[in-house]
Coordinates of C-alpha atoms in Angstrom, one line a residue:
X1 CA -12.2 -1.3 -16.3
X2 CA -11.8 -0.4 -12.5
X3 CA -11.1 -3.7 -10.7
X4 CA -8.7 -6.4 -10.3
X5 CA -11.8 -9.0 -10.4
X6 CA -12.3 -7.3 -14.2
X7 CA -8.7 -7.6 -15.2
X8 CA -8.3 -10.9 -14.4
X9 CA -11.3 -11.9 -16.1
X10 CA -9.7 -9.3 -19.1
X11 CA -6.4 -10.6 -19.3
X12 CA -6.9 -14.8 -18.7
X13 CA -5.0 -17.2 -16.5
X14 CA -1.9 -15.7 -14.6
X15 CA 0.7 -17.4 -12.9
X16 CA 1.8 -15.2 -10.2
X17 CA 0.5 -11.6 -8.8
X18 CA 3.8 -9.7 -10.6
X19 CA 2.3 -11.4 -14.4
X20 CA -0.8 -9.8 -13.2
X21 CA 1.1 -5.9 -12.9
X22 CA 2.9 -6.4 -16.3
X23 CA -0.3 -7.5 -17.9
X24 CA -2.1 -4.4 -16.6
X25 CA 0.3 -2.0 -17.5
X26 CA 1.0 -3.6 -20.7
X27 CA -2.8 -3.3 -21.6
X28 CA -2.4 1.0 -20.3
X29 CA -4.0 0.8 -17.4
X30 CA -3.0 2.8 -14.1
X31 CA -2.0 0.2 -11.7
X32 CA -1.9 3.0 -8.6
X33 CA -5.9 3.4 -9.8
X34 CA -6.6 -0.3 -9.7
X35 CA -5.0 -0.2 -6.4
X36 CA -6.6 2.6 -5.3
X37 CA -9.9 0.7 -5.8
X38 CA -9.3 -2.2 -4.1
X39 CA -7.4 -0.1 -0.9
X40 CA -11.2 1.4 -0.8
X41 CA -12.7 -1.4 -1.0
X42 CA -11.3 -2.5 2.1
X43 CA -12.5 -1.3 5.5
X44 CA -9.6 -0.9 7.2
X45 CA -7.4 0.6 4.2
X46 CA -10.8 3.4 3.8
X47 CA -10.3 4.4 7.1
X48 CA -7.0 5.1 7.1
X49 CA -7.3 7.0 3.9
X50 CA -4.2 5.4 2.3
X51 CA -3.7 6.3 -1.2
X52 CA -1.1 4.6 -3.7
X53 CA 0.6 6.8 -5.7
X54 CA 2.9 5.2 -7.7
X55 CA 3.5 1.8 -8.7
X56 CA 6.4 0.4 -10.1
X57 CA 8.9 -2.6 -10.2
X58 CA 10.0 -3.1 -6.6
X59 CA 8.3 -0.1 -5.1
X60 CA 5.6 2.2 -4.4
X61 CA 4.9 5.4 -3.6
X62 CA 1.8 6.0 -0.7
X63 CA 0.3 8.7 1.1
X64 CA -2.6 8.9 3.7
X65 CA -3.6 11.9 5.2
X66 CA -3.1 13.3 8.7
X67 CA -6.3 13.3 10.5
X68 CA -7.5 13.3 14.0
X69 CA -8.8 9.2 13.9
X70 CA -6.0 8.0 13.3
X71 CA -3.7 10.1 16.3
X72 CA -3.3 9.5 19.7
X73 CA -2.6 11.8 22.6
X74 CA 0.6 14.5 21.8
X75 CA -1.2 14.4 17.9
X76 CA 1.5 11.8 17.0
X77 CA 0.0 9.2 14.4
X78 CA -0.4 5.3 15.7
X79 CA 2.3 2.9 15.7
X80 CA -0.1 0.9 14.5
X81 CA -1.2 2.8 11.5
X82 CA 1.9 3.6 10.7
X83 CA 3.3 -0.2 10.6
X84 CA -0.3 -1.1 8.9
X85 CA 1.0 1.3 6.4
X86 CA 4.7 0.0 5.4
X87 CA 3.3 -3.3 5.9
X88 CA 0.8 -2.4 2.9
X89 CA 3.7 -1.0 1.1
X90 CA 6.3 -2.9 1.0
X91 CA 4.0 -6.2 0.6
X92 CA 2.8 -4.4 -2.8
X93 CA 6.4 -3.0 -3.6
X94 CA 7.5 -7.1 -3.3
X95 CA 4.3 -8.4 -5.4
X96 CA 5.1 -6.2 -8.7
X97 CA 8.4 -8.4 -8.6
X98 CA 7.8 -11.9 -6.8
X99 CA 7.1 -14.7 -9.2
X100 CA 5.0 -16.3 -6.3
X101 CA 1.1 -15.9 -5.7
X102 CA 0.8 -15.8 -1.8
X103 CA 2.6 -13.0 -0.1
X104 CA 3.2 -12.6 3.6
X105 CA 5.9 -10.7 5.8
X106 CA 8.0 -12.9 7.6
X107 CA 9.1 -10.2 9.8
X108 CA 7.9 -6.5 10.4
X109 CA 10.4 -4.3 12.6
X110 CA 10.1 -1.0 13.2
X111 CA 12.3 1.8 14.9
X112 CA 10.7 4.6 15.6
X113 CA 13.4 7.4 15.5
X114 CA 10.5 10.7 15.3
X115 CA 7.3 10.8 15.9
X116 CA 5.0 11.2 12.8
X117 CA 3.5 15.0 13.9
X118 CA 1.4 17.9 12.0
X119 CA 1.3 15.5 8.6
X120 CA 5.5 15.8 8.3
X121 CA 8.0 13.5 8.9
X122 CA 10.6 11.9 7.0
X123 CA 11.3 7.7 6.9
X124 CA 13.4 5.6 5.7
X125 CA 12.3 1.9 5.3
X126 CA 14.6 -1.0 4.9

């Protein structure tokens, strides 16, 4: 089974995104994979390569790679990308442990203390 559309057919009703993790990873699937598939799926996600690595309850784990679409001049990676990125994250992170179905960011701030150069840089979010 590769896609959320399958598991939710698999697994029945569900009450809230978080039931839908448990269920997955309670039936031994790799929820990373599953979102893997879906972050493909996407247009926007596909471009900007982002990868899940890990998911667990309350976070995840990403990566995406360091390419020349995604830079601007100086080789410094997008604000844009970057806060597409930890917008993606932390949305998931708060789904594996939110009851609710519809998830949404009431407010996205961002300091950017170094630029993201040469694929290296290290962040702290929250």
């Amino acid at each position: 089974m590769s896609t959320w559309d399958e598991l939710v057919k698999s697994v029945g009703s569900i009450g809230s995104i978080r039931e839908l993790f448990l269920k997955a990873r309670s039936a031994g699937f790799n929820v990373a994979e599953l979102m893997n598939n879906y972050l493909r799926s996407e247009p926007l996600f596909n471009f900007i390569g982002l990868e899940f690595v890990e998911v667990g309850d309350g976070f995840v784990r990403a990566v995406f790679p360091y390419k020349r679409e995604i830079l601007r001049r100086g080789g410094m990676v997008h604000g844009g990308v970057v806060m597409t990125v930890i917008d993606t994250v932390l949305g998931t992170a708060v789904m594996t442990v939110n009851d609710g179905i519809d998830q949404y960011t009431a407010e996205l701030k961002v300091h950017f203390l170094e630029p993201l150069m040469n694929g290296h840089s290290q962040w702290r979010v929250g």
